[in-house]
Short mmCIF file of C-alpha atoms in Angstrom, two decimals:
data_model
loop_
_atom_site.label_atom_id
_atom_site.label_comp_id
_atom_site.label_asym_id
_atom_site.label_seq_id
_atom_site.Cartn_x
_atom_site.Cartn_y
_atom_site.Cartn_z
CA MET A 19 14.85 13.44 -11.60
CA PHE A 20 16.37 10.21 -10.34
CA TRP A 21 13.08 8.25 -10.31
CA ALA A 22 12.77 8.76 -14.08
CA THR A 23 16.10 7.02 -14.69
CA TRP A 24 15.83 3.36 -15.62
CA TRP A 25 19.02 2.21 -13.94
CA VAL A 26 17.86 3.56 -10.55
CA TRP A 27 14.84 1.24 -10.64
CA VAL A 28 16.99 -1.69 -11.77
CA ALA A 29 19.52 -0.97 -9.00
CA VAL A 30 16.70 -0.94 -6.46
CA ALA A 31 15.46 -4.25 -7.89
CA ILE A 32 18.93 -5.77 -7.51
CA ALA A 33 19.24 -4.43 -3.95
CA LEU A 34 15.83 -5.89 -3.06
CA GLY A 35 16.85 -9.20 -4.63
CA ILE A 36 19.98 -9.27 -2.48
CA LEU A 37 17.92 -8.36 0.56
CA GLU A 38 15.61 -11.27 -0.28
CA MET A 39 18.60 -13.59 -0.13
CA LEU A 40 19.41 -12.32 3.36
CA ALA A 41 15.81 -12.53 4.60
CA PRO A 42 14.23 -15.45 2.74
CA GLY A 43 10.51 -15.98 2.66
CA PHE A 44 9.58 -14.18 -0.56
CA ILE A 45 9.12 -10.91 1.32
CA PHE A 46 11.13 -8.60 -0.93
CA LEU A 47 11.01 -10.59 -4.17
CA GLY A 48 7.66 -9.11 -5.24
CA PHE A 49 9.01 -5.60 -4.72
CA ALA A 50 12.15 -6.51 -6.68
CA VAL A 51 10.08 -7.73 -9.63
CA GLY A 52 7.94 -4.58 -9.54
CA ALA A 53 11.00 -2.32 -9.53
CA ALA A 54 12.62 -4.32 -12.35
CA VAL A 55 9.51 -4.09 -14.55
CA VAL A 56 9.27 -0.33 -14.04
CA GLY A 57 12.99 -0.02 -14.77
CA PHE A 58 12.68 -1.99 -18.00
CA LEU A 59 9.65 0.05 -19.07
CA LEU A 60 11.72 3.21 -18.61
CA PHE A 61 14.61 1.61 -20.50
CA PHE A 62 12.36 0.92 -23.49
CA GLY A 63 11.11 4.52 -23.52
CA ILE A 64 7.76 4.10 -21.79
CA ALA A 65 8.03 6.93 -19.29
CA PRO A 66 4.82 7.69 -17.40
CA GLY A 67 4.83 10.28 -14.65
CA LEU A 68 5.92 9.48 -11.11
CA PRO A 69 2.39 8.74 -9.82
CA TRP A 70 1.82 6.18 -12.59
CA MET A 71 5.24 4.63 -12.05
CA LEU A 72 4.40 4.17 -8.38
CA VAL A 73 0.98 2.70 -9.24
CA LEU A 74 2.62 0.27 -11.70
CA PHE A 75 5.27 -0.62 -9.13
CA ALA A 76 2.64 -1.27 -6.46
CA ALA A 77 0.31 -3.25 -8.73
CA ILE A 78 3.06 -5.45 -10.17
CA SER A 79 4.60 -5.99 -6.72
CA LEU A 80 1.24 -7.00 -5.26
CA ALA A 81 0.43 -9.33 -8.14
CA THR A 82 3.86 -10.96 -7.92
CA TRP A 83 3.56 -11.36 -4.15
CA LEU A 84 0.12 -12.97 -4.51
CA VAL A 85 1.38 -15.38 -7.17
CA LEU A 86 4.40 -16.31 -5.05
CA ARG A 87 2.22 -16.77 -1.99
CA ARG A 88 -0.09 -19.06 -3.94
CA VAL A 89 2.73 -21.09 -5.51
CA VAL A 90 5.13 -21.47 -2.57
CA GLY A 91 3.09 -20.33 0.43
CA VAL A 92 1.59 -22.39 3.22
CA ARG A 93 -1.33 -24.44 2.03
CA LYS A 94 -4.73 -24.36 3.72
CA GLY A 95 -4.83 -26.76 6.61
CA GLN A 96 -1.05 -27.25 6.54
CA SER A 97 0.76 -26.99 9.84
CA LYS A 98 4.30 -27.53 10.99
CA ARG A 99 4.82 -30.60 13.17
CA ILE A 100 7.74 -30.72 15.58
CA ASP A 101 8.74 -34.24 16.66
CA ILE A 102 11.93 -33.48 18.59
CA ASP A 103 12.16 -31.12 21.52
CA ILE A 104 15.45 -29.27 21.71
CA ASN A 105 15.50 -29.72 25.49
CA GLU A 106 15.49 -33.52 25.19
CA LEU A 107 18.82 -33.68 23.38
#
C-alpha cells in the first residue's frame, strides 16, 4: 500500500512545504511537519497501521500548528493599524 511507503509521506511533506511558500501564514507547515515525521518513522522501520499513522500525523500536525501559532501568531490585544489610505495617494 502506498501509505506504508516512507517516501510517499516525505513527498507529501515536501509538497506541503512548497504550498506553504505559495500561501504563507503557517497554514500548511504544521501538516508538512506531521507528514515528514510519519515518513521518517516509516523510514526507520516503525510501521504502525494506517489508523495509527493518521493519528500520529494529526497529533503532530496539531501540536506543530499550535506551537507556530504561539511563536509567530498574533498576540493578544495586537491589532493592525493602517495610517495611509490607498485612495488618498
